[in-house]
Amino acid sequence: MPRPQILLLLLLLLFPLVTITVVASSASLVSLFEVRSGSSTQDRATILSESSDGVPVARRRLDGVAESVEPGVGGNVAGRAALFVDDGMLVGGAAKSATVGAAILSGASTEGEGSSLLPLDSDLVTDVSPVAKQQLLQRQQKGASRRGNLKERTSCSMERGSWQVDATWPLYESGTCPFVYHNQNCVKHGRPDRFFERLRWATPGCPLPSLSRDTLCSLVAGKSMAFVGDSIVRNAFESLACLMHGFYGMPENLPGLQMTDSRKLERGAVWATCNFTLAFYRTSFMVNLTLDDSTKPNGGGELDLGEPETGWLSRLDQHDVFVLNTGHWWSEHKIHSAGFRFAPPNQALPLTEGFQKAWEMALNLFKSDHMRGKVLVIATNPAPHFTGQGFKSGCTDTAPMSATEFLDYKGRGNCMKMEVLNGVMRRLVLRMHAREVAEGRVRGAQVVLLDQARPSLFRGDGHPGKWALLPNGVRDCGHFCLPGVPDAWNEMMLQRLWVLEEARQE
C-alpha cells in the first residue's frame, strides 16, 4: 500500500480515540462549572470543586449574597462576589483543578505568567544551558532563611489570589486624606456604599505584609521612591501618600514640590519619622513629546521613541526606587485624536511596536551601570470598565466580579487592548531576566514586574463612576476610588521590595 494511503488509514483509526479524549476532558470541565440559565444576573454561576482536605465545595451567588456551603466555613457573607474571585480558585481552599479548569476555559496560563521575577526553572528560560541553570538554582536554594525559601518568595505569582473582606481595612478614613485627586474622592462626593473599601487582595502563595503603623515604616525606611507615569500612576502615588498620612500625619514638602496640590505635574514630600521620601512625576508616554501647537488642546505633536521625557529623566539621580507605568495613553483613539505621531525613523510603526520601543528605551536607561543599586518596579496597566461609547456607561457594580464574569470580561475589547500592551511589558521583563540569568549577573537597576492588572480586572466596583462628578454625564471607569484598589497595589509593591531586601541580606 502506498505511504499516503497508510497515513490516511492511521488518521482514520486514531480520530475516534482523540474525539473520546476531548469529550471526556470537556465533561470534566463542565463538572467544575455549572452555569445556570435564568434572567437574574446575580444567580448565574455555581463553582464546584474540592477543598484542600477533599471535602466537596460549592459556592453560589443568590440575590446579591455569596453563600458558602463548604463544611466548616458556614454562614452567609454579604457582598455579591467577595468569596468568589479568582479563575476558579475559591476563598477557603479550593483544589488546583478548579483553577486549571477555569484557566483552560479562558486560555490563561496556570503557571503564573506574570511572576515579578522569572523562576530559573521556567520553560521561558531557553537560552541557559542545563548545567548553568542547575548551578543557579542551587545558589538560590542555599539562600533559605528563617522566613522561608528565597526562590519560593521571589517566584510566587502575586496576581493569583482573591479579594477578601479584611476587618482592618480601610487603613485610612474616606475624605480625610489631603492628597487625593478630587475625582477619586468618591465617598466625599456622595457614594453611599462602602463595601469596596473593605476588600484586600489575598495571595496564599505570597504572604503580603499587613500594613500598620509599625510595618509600613519599616518597609519604606531610608528609601526615596518616585512614581513616574500617567494619572493611573498618580492614583497609586496618592494611595501610598494617604497610607503614610493615615499612620504618620502630614509630611514636609520636598523643595520645589508641593504635595497637597493635586493639579501639579510634580509633587513630593518627606516623612522624617520614617526617613522616607515620596515623589510623583507626570509623563503620559515616557518618551519626549514635541508639540506642534501648544495653544490648542489637540494641536498635534511628535513622539520620539528613543528619547525619554526630560522631566523624569532629570530626576533619576534623586531616588533609589522608581515605580513606572504608562499605557492608558497608548491607544489609537487618544494618540490620533490628539494629532500625535511617531518621529522618524519610526513614523510608520504600528502603535504596539512603538509602545515596545518606548519600553526598550526605558529598560536600557535603567540597565546602565550608573543605575546599579536602584530598583525599577514596572507596573502593568489595569483595564478600564467602560461598557459603551462616549465614556458614559459602565462601572455600576457594588461588589467584585465573579469568576464567570471575569472570564467573560477578559474577552472584551477594552480588556484585550490593554492586555496586548501588558503582554509587551511582561515579555520584555522576562527576556531581560533570562539574559541576566545567562550572564550570571544583574546589570544596572534591579527590575521587578508588578502585575496589578489581573487583580484590578475583578474590581469594576472600585471606580468612581458617576461619583467622579464629571460634566456631561461622563463616568470615570479608569481610575479608582481612594481608599480602594490602589492600596492593594501598594501592598503588593512593598512585598516585592521586602523580598529584594531579604535577598540582598542573604
CSV table of N, CA and C in Angstrom, one decimal, residues 168-317:
chain,number,residue,atom,x,y,z
A,168,THR,N,-9.5,45.1,59.1
A,168,THR,CA,-8.7,46.3,59.4
A,168,THR,C,-8.7,47.3,58.3
A,169,TRP,N,-9.4,47.0,57.2
A,169,TRP,CA,-9.5,47.9,56.0
A,169,TRP,C,-10.8,48.7,56.1
A,170,PRO,N,-10.8,49.9,55.6
A,170,PRO,CA,-9.7,50.7,55.0
A,170,PRO,C,-8.7,51.1,56.1
A,171,LEU,N,-7.5,51.4,55.6
A,171,LEU,CA,-6.4,51.7,56.5
A,171,LEU,C,-6.4,53.2,56.8
A,172,TYR,N,-7.2,54.0,56.1
A,172,TYR,CA,-7.4,55.4,56.4
A,172,TYR,C,-8.8,55.8,56.0
A,173,GLU,N,-9.3,56.8,56.7
A,173,GLU,CA,-10.8,57.1,56.5
A,173,GLU,C,-11.0,57.9,55.2
A,174,SER,N,-12.1,57.6,54.6
A,174,SER,CA,-12.5,58.3,53.4
A,174,SER,C,-12.7,59.8,53.7
A,175,GLY,N,-12.2,60.6,52.8
A,175,GLY,CA,-12.4,62.1,52.9
A,175,GLY,C,-11.5,62.8,53.8
A,176,THR,N,-10.5,62.0,54.5
A,176,THR,CA,-9.6,62.6,55.4
A,176,THR,C,-8.2,62.8,54.8
A,177,CYS,N,-7.9,62.2,53.7
A,177,CYS,CA,-6.6,62.4,53.1
A,177,CYS,C,-6.5,63.6,52.2
A,178,PRO,N,-5.6,64.5,52.4
A,178,PRO,CA,-5.5,65.7,51.7
A,178,PRO,C,-4.8,65.6,50.3
A,179,PHE,N,-4.4,64.4,50.0
A,179,PHE,CA,-3.6,64.2,48.7
A,179,PHE,C,-4.4,63.6,47.6
A,180,VAL,N,-5.7,63.2,47.8
A,180,VAL,CA,-6.5,62.5,46.8
A,180,VAL,C,-6.9,63.5,45.8
A,181,TYR,N,-6.8,63.1,44.5
A,181,TYR,CA,-7.3,63.9,43.4
A,181,TYR,C,-8.8,64.0,43.6
A,182,HIS,N,-9.4,65.1,43.4
A,182,HIS,CA,-10.8,65.3,43.8
A,182,HIS,C,-11.8,64.3,43.1
A,183,ASN,N,-11.5,63.9,41.9
A,183,ASN,CA,-12.4,63.0,41.2
A,183,ASN,C,-12.4,61.6,41.8
A,184,GLN,N,-11.4,61.2,42.5
A,184,GLN,CA,-11.4,59.9,43.2
A,184,GLN,C,-11.8,59.9,44.6
A,185,ASN,N,-12.3,61.0,45.1
A,185,ASN,CA,-12.7,61.1,46.5
A,185,ASN,C,-14.2,60.7,46.6
A,186,CYS,N,-14.5,59.5,46.3
A,186,CYS,CA,-15.8,59.0,46.0
A,186,CYS,C,-16.8,59.2,47.1
A,187,VAL,N,-16.5,58.8,48.3
A,187,VAL,CA,-17.4,58.9,49.5
A,187,VAL,C,-17.7,60.3,49.8
A,188,LYS,N,-16.7,61.1,49.7
A,188,LYS,CA,-16.9,62.6,49.9
A,188,LYS,C,-17.9,63.2,48.9
A,189,HIS,N,-17.9,62.6,47.7
A,189,HIS,CA,-18.8,63.1,46.7
A,189,HIS,C,-20.2,62.4,46.7
A,190,GLY,N,-20.4,61.6,47.8
A,190,GLY,CA,-21.8,61.1,47.9
A,190,GLY,C,-22.0,59.6,47.7
A,191,ARG,N,-20.9,58.9,47.3
A,191,ARG,CA,-21.1,57.4,47.0
A,191,ARG,C,-21.6,56.8,48.3
A,192,PRO,N,-22.8,56.1,48.3
A,192,PRO,CA,-23.4,55.6,49.5
A,192,PRO,C,-22.8,54.3,50.0
A,193,ASP,N,-22.3,53.4,49.1
A,193,ASP,CA,-21.9,52.1,49.5
A,193,ASP,C,-20.4,52.2,49.9
A,194,ARG,N,-20.0,51.3,50.9
A,194,ARG,CA,-18.6,51.4,51.4
A,194,ARG,C,-17.9,50.0,51.4
A,195,PHE,N,-18.6,49.0,50.8
A,195,PHE,CA,-18.1,47.6,50.8
A,195,PHE,C,-16.8,47.6,50.0
A,196,PHE,N,-16.6,48.4,49.0
A,196,PHE,CA,-15.4,48.4,48.1
A,196,PHE,C,-14.2,48.7,48.9
A,197,GLU,N,-14.3,49.5,50.0
A,197,GLU,CA,-13.2,49.9,50.8
A,197,GLU,C,-12.6,48.8,51.7
A,198,ARG,N,-13.4,47.8,51.9
A,198,ARG,CA,-13.1,46.8,52.9
A,198,ARG,C,-12.4,45.5,52.4
A,199,LEU,N,-12.2,45.5,51.0
A,199,LEU,CA,-11.6,44.3,50.4
A,199,LEU,C,-10.1,44.4,50.2
A,200,ARG,N,-9.4,43.4,50.6
A,200,ARG,CA,-8.0,43.3,50.5
A,200,ARG,C,-7.6,42.1,49.6
A,201,TRP,N,-6.6,42.3,48.8
A,201,TRP,CA,-6.1,41.2,47.9
A,201,TRP,C,-5.3,40.3,48.7
A,202,ALA,N,-5.7,39.0,48.7
A,202,ALA,CA,-5.0,37.9,49.5
A,202,ALA,C,-4.4,36.9,48.5
A,203,THR,N,-3.1,36.7,48.7
A,203,THR,CA,-2.4,35.8,47.9
A,203,THR,C,-1.8,34.6,48.7
A,204,PRO,N,-2.4,33.4,48.7
A,204,PRO,CA,-2.0,32.3,49.5
A,204,PRO,C,-0.5,32.0,49.4
A,205,GLY,N,0.0,32.0,48.1
A,205,GLY,CA,1.4,31.7,47.9
A,205,GLY,C,2.4,32.8,48.2
A,206,CYS,N,2.0,34.0,48.3
A,206,CYS,CA,2.8,35.2,48.5
A,206,CYS,C,2.3,35.9,49.7
A,207,PRO,N,2.7,35.7,50.9
A,207,PRO,CA,2.1,36.4,52.1
A,207,PRO,C,2.5,37.9,52.0
A,208,LEU,N,1.4,38.7,52.0
A,208,LEU,CA,1.6,40.2,52.0
A,208,LEU,C,1.8,40.7,53.4
A,209,PRO,N,2.6,41.7,53.6
A,209,PRO,CA,2.8,42.3,54.9
A,209,PRO,C,1.5,43.1,55.3
A,210,SER,N,1.0,42.8,56.4
A,210,SER,CA,-0.2,43.5,56.9
A,210,SER,C,0.3,44.9,57.3
A,211,LEU,N,-0.2,45.9,56.6
A,211,LEU,CA,0.3,47.3,56.8
A,211,LEU,C,-0.3,47.8,58.1
A,212,SER,N,0.6,48.4,58.9
A,212,SER,CA,0.2,49.0,60.2
A,212,SER,C,1.2,50.2,60.4
A,213,ARG,N,1.1,50.9,61.5
A,213,ARG,CA,2.0,52.0,61.8
A,213,ARG,C,3.4,51.5,61.9
A,214,ASP,N,3.6,50.3,62.5
A,214,ASP,CA,5.0,49.7,62.6
A,214,ASP,C,5.5,49.1,61.3
A,215,THR,N,4.7,48.3,60.6
A,215,THR,CA,5.2,47.6,59.5
A,215,THR,C,5.5,48.6,58.3
A,216,LEU,N,4.6,49.5,58.1
A,216,LEU,CA,4.8,50.4,56.9
A,216,LEU,C,6.1,51.2,57.0
A,217,CYS,N,6.4,51.7,58.2
A,217,CYS,CA,7.6,52.5,58.4
A,217,CYS,C,8.8,51.6,58.1
A,218,SER,N,8.8,50.4,58.6
A,218,SER,CA,9.9,49.5,58.4
A,218,SER,C,10.1,49.2,56.9
A,219,LEU,N,9.0,49.1,56.2
A,219,LEU,CA,9.1,48.7,54.8
A,219,LEU,C,9.7,49.9,53.9
A,220,VAL,N,9.4,51.1,54.3
A,220,VAL,CA,9.9,52.3,53.5
A,220,VAL,C,11.0,53.0,54.0
A,221,ALA,N,11.5,52.6,55.2
A,221,ALA,CA,12.5,53.4,55.9
A,221,ALA,C,13.8,53.5,55.1
A,222,GLY,N,14.3,54.8,55.0
A,222,GLY,CA,15.5,55.0,54.3
A,222,GLY,C,15.4,55.1,52.8
A,223,LYS,N,14.2,54.9,52.3
A,223,LYS,CA,14.0,54.9,50.8
A,223,LYS,C,13.6,56.3,50.3
A,224,SER,N,13.9,56.5,49.0
A,224,SER,CA,13.4,57.6,48.3
A,224,SER,C,12.7,57.1,47.0
A,225,MET,N,11.4,57.2,47.0
A,225,MET,CA,10.6,56.5,46.0
A,225,MET,C,9.9,57.5,45.1
A,226,ALA,N,10.0,57.2,43.8
A,226,ALA,CA,9.3,58.1,42.8
A,226,ALA,C,8.4,57.3,41.9
A,227,PHE,N,7.1,57.8,41.8
A,227,PHE,CA,6.1,57.2,40.9
A,227,PHE,C,6.2,58.0,39.6
A,228,VAL,N,6.4,57.3,38.5
A,228,VAL,CA,6.6,58.0,37.2
A,228,VAL,C,5.5,57.5,36.2
A,229,GLY,N,4.7,58.3,35.7
A,229,GLY,CA,3.8,57.9,34.7
A,229,GLY,C,2.5,58.8,34.6
A,230,ASP,N,1.4,58.1,34.1
A,230,ASP,CA,0.2,58.9,33.9
A,230,ASP,C,-0.7,59.0,35.1
A,231,SER,N,-1.9,59.3,34.9
A,231,SER,CA,-2.8,59.5,36.1
A,231,SER,C,-3.1,58.2,36.8
A,232,ILE,N,-3.0,57.1,36.2
A,232,ILE,CA,-3.1,55.8,36.9
A,232,ILE,C,-2.0,55.6,37.9
A,233,VAL,N,-0.8,56.0,37.6
A,233,VAL,CA,0.3,56.0,38.5
A,233,VAL,C,0.1,57.1,39.6
A,234,ARG,N,-0.5,58.2,39.2
A,234,ARG,CA,-0.8,59.2,40.3
A,234,ARG,C,-1.8,58.6,41.3
A,235,ASN,N,-2.7,57.8,40.8
A,235,ASN,CA,-3.7,57.1,41.7
A,235,ASN,C,-2.9,56.3,42.7
A,236,ALA,N,-1.9,55.5,42.3
A,236,ALA,CA,-1.1,54.7,43.2
A,236,ALA,C,-0.3,55.6,44.1
A,237,PHE,N,0.3,56.6,43.6
A,237,PHE,CA,1.1,57.5,44.4
A,237,PHE,C,0.3,58.2,45.5
A,238,GLU,N,-0.9,58.6,45.2
A,238,GLU,CA,-1.8,59.2,46.2
A,238,GLU,C,-2.2,58.2,47.2
A,239,SER,N,-2.4,56.9,46.8
A,239,SER,CA,-2.7,55.9,47.8
A,239,SER,C,-1.6,55.7,48.8
A,240,LEU,N,-0.4,55.6,48.4
A,240,LEU,CA,0.7,55.5,49.3
A,240,LEU,C,0.9,56.7,50.2
A,241,ALA,N,0.7,57.9,49.6
A,241,ALA,CA,0.7,59.1,50.4
A,241,ALA,C,-0.4,59.1,51.5
A,242,CYS,N,-1.5,58.6,51.1
A,242,CYS,CA,-2.6,58.5,52.1
A,242,CYS,C,-2.3,57.5,53.2
A,243,LEU,N,-1.7,56.4,52.8
A,243,LEU,CA,-1.3,55.4,53.8
A,243,LEU,C,-0.3,56.0,54.8
A,244,MET,N,0.7,56.7,54.3
A,244,MET,CA,1.6,57.4,55.1
A,244,MET,C,1.0,58.4,56.0
A,245,HIS,N,0.1,59.2,55.4
A,245,HIS,CA,-0.6,60.3,56.2
A,245,HIS,C,-1.5,59.7,57.3
A,246,GLY,N,-2.1,58.6,56.9
A,246,GLY,CA,-3.0,58.0,57.9
A,246,GLY,C,-2.3,57.5,59.1
A,247,PHE,N,-1.0,57.0,59.0
A,247,PHE,CA,-0.3,56.4,60.1
A,247,PHE,C,0.7,57.5,60.7
A,248,TYR,N,1.2,58.4,59.9
A,248,TYR,CA,2.2,59.3,60.4
A,248,TYR,C,1.9,60.8,60.3
A,249,GLY,N,0.8,61.1,59.8
A,249,GLY,CA,0.4,62.6,59.7
A,249,GLY,C,1.0,63.3,58.5
A,250,MET,N,0.9,64.6,58.6
A,250,MET,CA,1.3,65.4,57.5
A,250,MET,C,2.9,65.4,57.3
A,251,PRO,N,3.3,65.4,56.0
A,251,PRO,CA,4.8,65.4,55.8
A,251,PRO,C,5.3,66.8,55.6
A,252,GLU,N,6.6,66.9,55.3
A,252,GLU,CA,7.2,68.1,54.9
A,252,GLU,C,7.3,68.1,53.4
A,253,ASN,N,7.0,69.2,52.7
A,253,ASN,CA,7.1,69.3,51.3
A,253,ASN,C,8.6,69.2,50.9
A,254,LEU,N,8.8,68.5,49.7
A,254,LEU,CA,10.1,68.5,49.1
A,254,LEU,C,10.3,69.9,48.5
A,255,PRO,N,11.6,70.4,48.5
A,255,PRO,CA,11.9,71.7,47.9
A,255,PRO,C,11.4,71.7,46.5
A,256,GLY,N,10.5,72.7,46.2
A,256,GLY,CA,10.0,72.9,44.8
A,256,GLY,C,8.9,72.1,44.4
A,257,LEU,N,8.5,71.1,45.3
A,257,LEU,CA,7.3,70.2,45.0
A,257,LEU,C,6.3,70.3,46.1
A,258,GLN,N,5.1,70.7,45.8
A,258,GLN,CA,4.0,70.9,46.8
A,258,GLN,C,3.2,69.7,46.8
A,259,MET,N,3.1,69.0,47.9
A,259,MET,CA,2.4,67.7,48.0
A,259,MET,C,0.9,67.8,47.9
A,260,THR,N,0.3,68.8,48.5
A,260,THR,CA,-1.2,68.9,48.6
A,260,THR,C,-1.9,69.4,47.3
A,261,ASP,N,-1.2,69.9,46.4
A,261,ASP,CA,-1.8,70.5,45.2
A,261,ASP,C,-1.9,69.4,44.1
A,262,SER,N,-3.0,68.7,44.0
A,262,SER,CA,-3.2,67.6,43.1
A,262,SER,C,-3.1,68.0,41.6
A,263,ARG,N,-3.1,69.3,41.3
A,263,ARG,CA,-3.0,69.7,39.9
A,263,ARG,C,-1.6,69.7,39.4
A,264,LYS,N,-0.6,69.7,40.3
A,264,LYS,CA,0.8,69.8,39.9
A,264,LYS,C,1.2,68.5,39.2
A,265,LEU,N,2.0,68.7,38.2
A,265,LEU,CA,2.6,67.5,37.5
A,265,LEU,C,3.8,66.9,38.2
A,266,GLU,N,4.3,67.6,39.2
A,266,GLU,CA,5.4,67.1,40.0
A,266,GLU,C,5.0,67.4,41.5
A,267,ARG,N,5.0,66.4,42.3
A,267,ARG,CA,4.7,66.5,43.7
A,267,ARG,C,5.6,65.7,44.5
A,268,GLY,N,5.9,66.1,45.8
A,268,GLY,CA,6.8,65.3,46.6
A,268,GLY,C,6.7,65.7,48.1
A,269,ALA,N,7.2,64.8,48.9
A,269,ALA,CA,7.2,65.1,50.4
A,269,ALA,C,8.1,64.1,51.1
A,270,VAL,N,8.4,64.5,52.3
A,270,VAL,CA,9.3,63.7,53.2
A,270,VAL,C,8.6,63.4,54.5
A,271,TRP,N,8.6,62.1,54.9
A,271,TRP,CA,8.1,61.8,56.3
A,271,TRP,C,9.4,61.5,57.1
A,272,ALA,N,9.8,62.5,57.9
A,272,ALA,CA,11.1,62.3,58.6
A,272,ALA,C,11.0,61.2,59.6
A,273,THR,N,9.8,60.9,60.1
A,273,THR,CA,9.6,59.8,61.1
A,273,THR,C,10.2,58.5,60.6
A,274,CYS,N,10.0,58.3,59.3
A,274,CYS,CA,10.4,57.0,58.6
A,274,CYS,C,11.6,57.2,57.7
A,275,ASN,N,12.1,58.5,57.7
A,275,ASN,CA,13.2,58.8,56.7
A,275,ASN,C,12.8,58.3,55.3
A,276,PHE,N,11.6,58.7,54.9
A,276,PHE,CA,11.1,58.3,53.6
A,276,PHE,C,10.7,59.5,52.8
A,277,THR,N,11.2,59.5,51.5
A,277,THR,CA,10.8,60.5,50.5
A,277,THR,C,9.9,59.9,49.5
A,278,LEU,N,8.9,60.6,49.1
A,278,LEU,CA,7.9,60.1,48.1
A,278,LEU,C,7.7,61.2,47.1
A,279,ALA,N,7.7,60.9,45.8
A,279,ALA,CA,7.5,61.9,44.8
A,279,ALA,C,6.7,61.3,43.6
A,280,PHE,N,6.1,62.2,42.8
A,280,PHE,CA,5.4,61.8,41.6
A,280,PHE,C,5.8,62.7,40.5
A,281,TYR,N,6.1,62.1,39.3
A,281,TYR,CA,6.5,62.9,38.1
A,281,TYR,C,5.5,62.4,37.0
A,282,ARG,N,4.8,63.4,36.4
A,282,ARG,CA,3.8,63.0,35.4
A,282,ARG,C,4.5,62.9,34.0
A,283,THR,N,4.2,61.8,33.3
A,283,THR,CA,4.5,61.6,31.9
A,283,THR,C,3.5,60.6,31.3
A,284,SER,N,2.9,61.0,30.2
A,284,SER,CA,1.9,60.2,29.6
A,284,SER,C,2.5,59.1,28.7
A,285,PHE,N,3.7,59.4,28.2
A,285,PHE,CA,4.2,58.4,27.2
A,285,PHE,C,5.6,57.9,27.5
A,286,MET,N,6.2,58.5,28.6
A,286,MET,CA,7.6,58.2,28.9
A,286,MET,C,8.6,58.9,28.0
A,287,VAL,N,8.3,59.0,26.7
A,287,VAL,CA,9.2,59.5,25.7
A,287,VAL,C,9.0,61.0,25.5
A,288,ASN,N,9.9,61.6,24.8
A,288,ASN,CA,9.8,63.1,24.6
A,288,ASN,C,8.7,63.4,23.6
A,289,LEU,N,7.9,64.4,23.9
A,289,LEU,CA,6.8,64.8,23.1
A,289,LEU,C,7.1,66.3,22.7
A,290,THR,N,7.2,66.6,21.4
A,290,THR,CA,7.3,67.9,20.9
A,290,THR,C,6.0,68.4,20.3
A,291,LEU,N,5.3,69.3,20.9
A,291,LEU,CA,4.0,69.8,20.4
A,291,LEU,C,4.2,70.6,19.2
A,292,ASP,N,3.2,70.5,18.3
A,292,ASP,CA,3.2,71.3,17.1
A,292,ASP,C,2.6,72.7,17.5
A,293,ASP,N,1.5,72.7,18.3
A,293,ASP,CA,0.9,73.9,18.7
A,293,ASP,C,0.4,73.8,20.1
A,294,SER,N,1.2,74.3,21.0
A,294,SER,CA,0.8,74.1,22.5
A,294,SER,C,-0.4,75.0,22.9
A,295,THR,N,-0.9,75.9,22.0
A,295,THR,CA,-2.0,76.7,22.4
A,295,THR,C,-3.4,75.9,22.2
A,296,LYS,N,-3.3,74.8,21.5
A,296,LYS,CA,-4.5,74.1,21.2
A,296,LYS,C,-4.5,72.7,21.9
A,297,PRO,N,-5.7,72.3,22.4
A,297,PRO,CA,-5.7,71.0,23.1
A,297,PRO,C,-5.4,69.8,22.3
A,298,ASN,N,-5.7,69.8,21.0
A,298,ASN,CA,-5.4,68.7,20.1
A,298,ASN,C,-4.5,69.3,18.9
A,299,GLY,N,-3.5,70.0,19.3
A,299,GLY,CA,-2.7,70.6,18.3
A,299,GLY,C,-1.6,69.8,17.6
A,300,GLY,N,-1.6,68.5,18.0
A,300,GLY,CA,-0.6,67.6,17.3
A,300,GLY,C,0.8,67.6,18.0
A,301,GLY,N,1.6,66.7,17.7
A,301,GLY,CA,2.9,66.6,18.2
A,301,GLY,C,3.6,65.4,17.8
A,302,GLU,N,4.9,65.3,18.1
A,302,GLU,CA,5.8,64.2,17.6
A,302,GLU,C,6.4,63.5,18.8
A,303,LEU,N,6.3,62.2,18.9
A,303,LEU,CA,6.8,61.4,19.9
A,303,LEU,C,8.1,60.7,19.5
A,304,ASP,N,9.2,61.0,20.2
A,304,ASP,CA,10.5,60.5,19.9
A,304,ASP,C,10.7,59.2,20.7
A,305,LEU,N,10.6,58.1,20.1
A,305,LEU,CA,10.6,56.8,20.9
A,305,LEU,C,12.0,56.5,21.4
A,306,GLY,N,13.0,57.2,21.0
A,306,GLY,CA,14.3,56.9,21.5
A,306,GLY,C,14.8,57.9,22.5
A,307,GLU,N,13.9,58.8,22.9
A,307,GLU,CA,14.4,59.9,23.8
A,307,GLU,C,13.4,60.0,25.0
A,308,PRO,N,13.9,59.8,26.2
A,308,PRO,CA,13.0,59.9,27.4
A,308,PRO,C,12.6,61.3,27.7
A,309,GLU,N,11.4,61.5,28.2
A,309,GLU,CA,10.9,62.9,28.5
A,309,GLU,C,11.9,63.5,29.6
A,310,THR,N,12.2,64.7,29.4
A,310,THR,CA,13.3,65.3,30.2
A,310,THR,C,12.8,65.5,31.7
A,311,GLY,N,11.5,65.7,31.9
A,311,GLY,CA,11.1,65.9,33.3
A,311,GLY,C,11.5,64.8,34.3
A,312,TRP,N,11.2,63.6,34.0
A,312,TRP,CA,11.5,62.5,34.9
A,312,TRP,C,13.0,62.0,34.7
A,313,LEU,N,13.5,62.2,33.5
A,313,LEU,CA,14.9,61.9,33.2
A,313,LEU,C,15.8,62.6,34.1
A,314,SER,N,15.5,63.9,34.4
A,314,SER,CA,16.4,64.7,35.2
A,314,SER,C,16.4,64.3,36.7
A,315,ARG,N,15.4,63.4,37.1
A,315,ARG,CA,15.3,63.1,38.5
A,315,ARG,C,15.9,61.7,38.8
A,316,LEU,N,16.5,61.1,37.9
A,316,LEU,CA,17.0,59.7,38.1
A,316,LEU,C,18.0,59.6,39.3
A,317,ASP,N,18.8,60.6,39.4
A,317,ASP,CA,19.8,60.5,40.5
A,317,ASP,C,19.3,60.8,41.9
